[in-house]
Amino acid sequence: MMDQARSNVIDPHLKRRSKRPHIVVVGAGFGGLAAAKKLANIEADVTVVDRLNHHTFQPLLYQVATAGLAVDDVCYATRGIFKKAKNIRVRHGAVSEIDLENKRLFIGDENDVLEYDKLILACGAVTSDFGIEGVADFGFGLKTAAEAINLRNHILTNFERVARYNSLNADQSPELTTVVVAGGGPTGVELAGGVIELFDRVLSKDFPDIDMSKARVVLVEAGPRLLSAMNEKLSDKARKRLEKMGVEIMVNSAVELVDENSVKLQDGTVLHSNTLVWAAGVKANPLGQALGVETVAGGRIVVDSDLSLPGNPDVFVIGDVAATKWLDDKLVPQMATGAIQMGEYVGDTLRRSVAPDTSEQTDIGPFEYKDKGAMATVGRNTGLVELPNGLRVSGWAGWVAWLGLHVLMLMGFRNRANVMVNWAWNYLTYDRGSRIIVE
Amino acid sequence: MMDQARSNVIDPHLKRRSKRPHIVVVGAGFGGLAAAKKLANIEADVTVVDRLNHHTFQPLLYQVATAGLAVDDVCYATRGIFKKAKNIRVRHGAVSEIDLENKRLFIGDENDVLEYDKLILACGAVTSDFGIEGVADFGFGLKTAAEAINLRNHILTNFERVARYNSLNADQSPELTTVVVAGGGPTGVELAGGVIELFDRVLSKDFPDIDMSKARVVLVEAGPRLLSAMNEKLSDKARKRLEKMGVEIMVNSAVELVDENSVKLQDGTVLHSNTLVWAAGVKANPLGQALGVETVAGGRIVVDSDLSLPGNPDVFVIGDVAATKWLDDKLVPQMATGAIQMGEYVGDTLRRSVAPDTSEQTDIGPFEYKDKGAMATVGRNTGLVELPNGLRVSGWAGWVAWLGLHVLMLMGFRNRANVMVNWAWNYLTYDRGSRIIVE
């Protein structure tokens, strides 16, 4: 079937057999977009493939889940990004198989084949449940717009159910008003802060008949501290701030078992909750492991110093799916900044390789990751920023820095303007305008 | 079962048996909200029941469907509307049965009962397919946020499918790029204009490999002209403008049969399309007919001149579900302005009836509908406005009037600001920022 399919396909850009090389970018996340942007209007055909029709600004999905932003604020149609790049096409579909030997890949379950001369694999990471029972069935992820909407619908519907039970004189079921966040990294910290603020500032007013003192947000972290990538002082600040806001923090605690209405921890504690948000870990997109090449823990693909696949100089692997050396004992962290740098590096490499001007064809050397530091926000008015030189900013200044950087990183003036309107509204009124249940 | 349930319920507002009357408002549309707002902070308990957790600004749903606005821009959480009214509670759930004799109603399929002293029935209208085969199964409605998102996802996914077929050297299937809009009223006219603009200005750039000359928007109207509620000159302007934009208009044409990939008209014409949007008619919410009271065509409930149910002075019926006399031979049209006026009238009536200040207890006389005219927009820069005195405004001035009025009618500063940002963006760039497929 697949060999037949192959014969159907002549050229990615509609039947014109081009002599130009064809570069395929798999994934329209931070890495894939950074690479593709470098390839705009060069002497090559470029195809960007993604299973979604839009780029998702994942760092702000937690605000969609907590009703502060609309999905439309944090997503951007991929086709719109490249409409001025005549050599770049976008293909909407999930890559099902990559055939390195024949330099082609298959999209979806139809006979849809793309042949490539160069491949940039930027398919990112997916949620990893580490095989813990029940997480896949009952946990909520926070990697896509649909997942953020699901979580928002679920939390709001829970409160509506409690309101109904109250009207029936029934007991308020604790599982409906308890949100458990697994994972004390930036996503978990930001989400826990966002949920407790939603509870305290918004739902407490929306549901005056619900006893909010029984509503709980529990942040469970397997390691000894929150934000383990940051300095201990910032971890401590995050913890104190979250606790002051009312979040219960359990460090050195790991989830053992999840079912519909409870989360059981390894120490035997049972949290009565039907809302487990899984921010405890990611693994590289399984597409990488299916290649049969060398991977490290978490399924990340080992790459050469130019980010190409060892022994396969036409395939580059970037972003969360790549295991890229940084310091002797470390890999580049799976964050947007790393993915963007890798994307730009590979984009530059390939742009130079097809440049008619030979002056561009000089070797750009191995990829070098520039640490940009780390940041997280803990509810309104508190941000935590750690710069690579060790400088730390926290409190209000850190929060403003966080806001500014995220607005700048957002794609498109419209998204930026909408996010600023919504943030100003949320900040001034303590309101969350997007608390709608879309069925 | 239901009698048992009744005994569970003492009071709508949590166990405190109140001596104050209990007013139940069914529906949080334009009518229900207008009524409930008049009842804020009076000496009565008020419960607003709606099957959704938000008010939907239906006049702008077509812009959600055509990717110009976010759902969050046109929806507003019902609980947020009444957070300052201590006597008003909101209940999220679908009313399943109204028991006029025992003055109570049932919500959902649980034993959830609300007893009322006064009832305001404002449950609106639903799409009516007039029994035409296939409309319910294959047609798209445009009455809820979910329906608007469904339609948007469907249109965008169709184009992605065509792009994929093109890449497979397969023929472009005409049903994927043809949108049929049934119904030439304001909704149909506005949607048809919105879709053709989406095709011409946005999708033509997003999909440079698709032959857009084969993409069609067909507006089918059973009567002899578009916008039949308006003057013929405005109908004519709408028609000419839409035709200039590329919409095919078929008047005196009715849909006979719909299946997955085609729409068959009564004259035998077959339109190859998998996208029929049904804007051809509504009927009153069936909840009204289930009461067993007198109804007229379209299931609207006959009311007295004070909008109460004949013989039942404790039940008021307002908005699209009411058959309210206007002129001798006419009923108040099923539009937002009528619903709002009726809601305010009944709200005033009930507010006065419980006012401790007897000066407020004067009779306010029968309901009198004030015609506010009609308006519609036909793509960018063209609006059609007809005032009750016969004055007509069209073109750019009409369009600006349409924009201004819709922004003013939107609920909440945040929604207004976001809509203005998005409209400015759409207008200046010809872009549609919300063209994302959320799965």
CSV table of N, CA and C in Angstrom, one decimal, chain B residues 257-309:
chain,number,residue,atom,x,y,z
B,257,LEU,N,-34.2,18.3,0.5
B,257,LEU,CA,-33.6,17.1,1.0
B,257,LEU,C,-32.1,17.4,1.2
B,258,VAL,N,-31.5,16.9,2.3
B,258,VAL,CA,-30.1,17.1,2.6
B,258,VAL,C,-29.5,15.8,3.0
B,259,ASP,N,-28.4,15.5,2.4
B,259,ASP,CA,-27.6,14.4,2.9
B,259,ASP,C,-26.1,14.8,3.1
B,260,GLU,N,-25.3,13.9,3.3
B,260,GLU,CA,-23.9,14.2,3.8
B,260,GLU,C,-23.2,15.2,2.9
B,261,ASN,N,-23.4,15.0,1.6
B,261,ASN,CA,-22.6,15.7,0.6
B,261,ASN,C,-23.4,16.5,-0.4
B,262,SER,N,-24.7,16.7,-0.2
B,262,SER,CA,-25.5,17.4,-1.1
B,262,SER,C,-26.7,18.0,-0.5
B,263,VAL,N,-27.2,19.1,-1.2
B,263,VAL,CA,-28.4,19.8,-0.8
B,263,VAL,C,-29.3,19.8,-2.0
B,264,LYS,N,-30.5,19.2,-1.9
B,264,LYS,CA,-31.3,19.1,-3.1
B,264,LYS,C,-32.5,20.2,-2.9
B,265,LEU,N,-32.7,21.0,-3.9
B,265,LEU,CA,-33.7,22.0,-3.8
B,265,LEU,C,-35.0,21.4,-4.4
B,266,GLN,N,-36.1,22.2,-4.1
B,266,GLN,CA,-37.4,21.7,-4.6
B,266,GLN,C,-37.5,21.7,-6.1
B,267,ASP,N,-36.8,22.6,-6.8
B,267,ASP,CA,-36.8,22.6,-8.3
B,267,ASP,C,-35.9,21.6,-8.9
B,268,GLY,N,-35.3,20.7,-8.1
B,268,GLY,CA,-34.5,19.6,-8.6
B,268,GLY,C,-33.0,19.9,-8.6
B,269,THR,N,-32.7,21.2,-8.4
B,269,THR,CA,-31.2,21.6,-8.4
B,269,THR,C,-30.5,20.8,-7.2
B,270,VAL,N,-29.4,20.3,-7.5
B,270,VAL,CA,-28.6,19.7,-6.5
B,270,VAL,C,-27.3,20.5,-6.3
B,271,LEU,N,-27.1,20.9,-5.1
B,271,LEU,CA,-25.9,21.6,-4.7
B,271,LEU,C,-24.9,20.7,-4.0
B,272,HIS,N,-23.7,20.5,-4.6
B,272,HIS,CA,-22.8,19.6,-4.0
B,272,HIS,C,-22.1,20.3,-2.8
B,273,SER,N,-22.5,20.0,-1.6
B,273,SER,CA,-22.0,20.7,-0.5
B,273,SER,C,-22.1,19.8,0.8
B,274,ASN,N,-21.1,19.8,1.6
B,274,ASN,CA,-21.3,19.1,2.9
B,274,ASN,C,-21.6,20.1,4.0
B,275,THR,N,-21.8,21.3,3.6
B,275,THR,CA,-22.0,22.4,4.6
B,275,THR,C,-23.3,23.1,4.4
B,276,LEU,N,-24.4,22.7,4.9
B,276,LEU,CA,-25.6,23.4,4.9
B,276,LEU,C,-25.8,24.1,6.3
B,277,VAL,N,-25.8,25.4,6.2
B,277,VAL,CA,-26.1,26.2,7.5
B,277,VAL,C,-27.6,26.5,7.4
B,278,TRP,N,-28.3,26.1,8.5
B,278,TRP,CA,-29.7,26.3,8.5
B,278,TRP,C,-30.1,27.6,9.3
B,279,ALA,N,-30.4,28.6,8.5
B,279,ALA,CA,-30.8,29.9,9.1
B,279,ALA,C,-32.2,30.2,8.6
B,280,ALA,N,-33.0,29.2,8.2
B,280,ALA,CA,-34.2,29.4,7.5
B,280,ALA,C,-35.4,29.5,8.5
B,281,GLY,N,-35.2,29.2,9.7
B,281,GLY,CA,-36.4,29.3,10.6
B,281,GLY,C,-36.1,28.8,12.0
B,282,VAL,N,-36.9,29.4,12.9
B,282,VAL,CA,-36.9,28.9,14.3
B,282,VAL,C,-38.3,28.6,14.7
B,283,LYS,N,-38.4,27.9,15.8
B,283,LYS,CA,-39.7,27.6,16.4
B,283,LYS,C,-39.5,27.9,17.9
B,284,ALA,N,-40.5,28.1,18.6
B,284,ALA,CA,-40.4,28.3,20.0
B,284,ALA,C,-39.9,27.1,20.7
B,285,ASN,N,-39.2,27.3,21.8
B,285,ASN,CA,-38.6,26.2,22.6
B,285,ASN,C,-39.8,25.2,22.9
B,286,PRO,N,-39.6,23.9,22.6
B,286,PRO,CA,-40.7,22.9,22.8
B,286,PRO,C,-41.2,22.9,24.3
B,287,LEU,N,-40.4,23.4,25.2
B,287,LEU,CA,-40.9,23.5,26.6
B,287,LEU,C,-42.2,24.2,26.7
B,288,GLY,N,-42.4,25.2,25.8
B,288,GLY,CA,-43.7,25.9,25.9
B,288,GLY,C,-44.9,25.0,25.5
B,289,GLN,N,-44.7,24.3,24.4
B,289,GLN,CA,-45.8,23.5,23.9
B,289,GLN,C,-46.1,22.3,24.9
B,290,ALA,N,-45.1,21.9,25.6
B,290,ALA,CA,-45.3,20.8,26.6
B,290,ALA,C,-46.3,21.3,27.7
B,291,LEU,N,-46.5,22.6,27.9
B,291,LEU,CA,-47.4,23.1,28.9
B,291,LEU,C,-48.8,22.8,28.6
B,292,GLY,N,-49.1,22.5,27.4
B,292,GLY,CA,-50.5,22.2,27.1
B,292,GLY,C,-51.4,23.4,27.0
B,293,VAL,N,-50.8,24.6,26.8
B,293,VAL,CA,-51.6,25.8,26.7
B,293,VAL,C,-51.7,26.2,25.2
B,294,GLU,N,-52.5,27.3,25.0
B,294,GLU,CA,-52.7,27.7,23.6
B,294,GLU,C,-51.5,28.2,22.9
B,295,THR,N,-51.2,27.7,21.8
B,295,THR,CA,-50.0,28.2,21.0
B,295,THR,C,-50.5,28.6,19.6
B,296,VAL,N,-49.6,29.4,18.9
B,296,VAL,CA,-49.9,29.7,17.5
B,296,VAL,C,-48.8,29.0,16.7
B,297,ALA,N,-48.8,29.4,15.4
B,297,ALA,CA,-47.8,28.8,14.5
B,297,ALA,C,-46.4,29.0,15.1
B,298,GLY,N,-45.6,28.0,14.9
B,298,GLY,CA,-44.2,28.1,15.4
B,298,GLY,C,-44.2,27.8,16.9
B,299,GLY,N,-45.3,27.4,17.5
B,299,GLY,CA,-45.2,26.9,18.9
B,299,GLY,C,-45.2,28.1,19.9
B,300,ARG,N,-45.4,29.3,19.5
B,300,ARG,CA,-45.4,30.4,20.4
B,300,ARG,C,-46.6,30.4,21.3
B,301,ILE,N,-46.4,30.7,22.5
B,301,ILE,CA,-47.5,30.7,23.5
B,301,ILE,C,-48.3,32.0,23.5
B,302,VAL,N,-49.6,31.8,23.4
B,302,VAL,CA,-50.5,33.0,23.4
B,302,VAL,C,-50.5,33.6,24.8
B,303,VAL,N,-50.3,34.9,24.9
B,303,VAL,CA,-50.3,35.6,26.2
B,303,VAL,C,-51.3,36.7,26.3
B,304,ASP,N,-51.6,37.1,27.5
B,304,ASP,CA,-52.5,38.2,27.7
B,304,ASP,C,-51.7,39.5,27.5
B,305,SER,N,-52.4,40.6,27.6
B,305,SER,CA,-51.8,41.9,27.3
B,305,SER,C,-50.7,42.3,28.3
B,306,ASP,N,-50.7,41.6,29.5
B,306,ASP,CA,-49.7,41.9,30.5
B,306,ASP,C,-48.6,40.8,30.4
B,307,LEU,N,-48.6,40.0,29.3
B,307,LEU,CA,-47.7,38.9,29.0
B,307,LEU,C,-47.8,37.8,29.9
B,308,SER,N,-48.9,37.7,30.7
B,308,SER,CA,-49.1,36.5,31.5
B,308,SER,C,-49.9,35.5,30.7
B,309,LEU,N,-49.8,34.3,31.2
B,309,LEU,CA,-50.5,33.2,30.6
B,309,LEU,C,-52.0,33.3,30.9
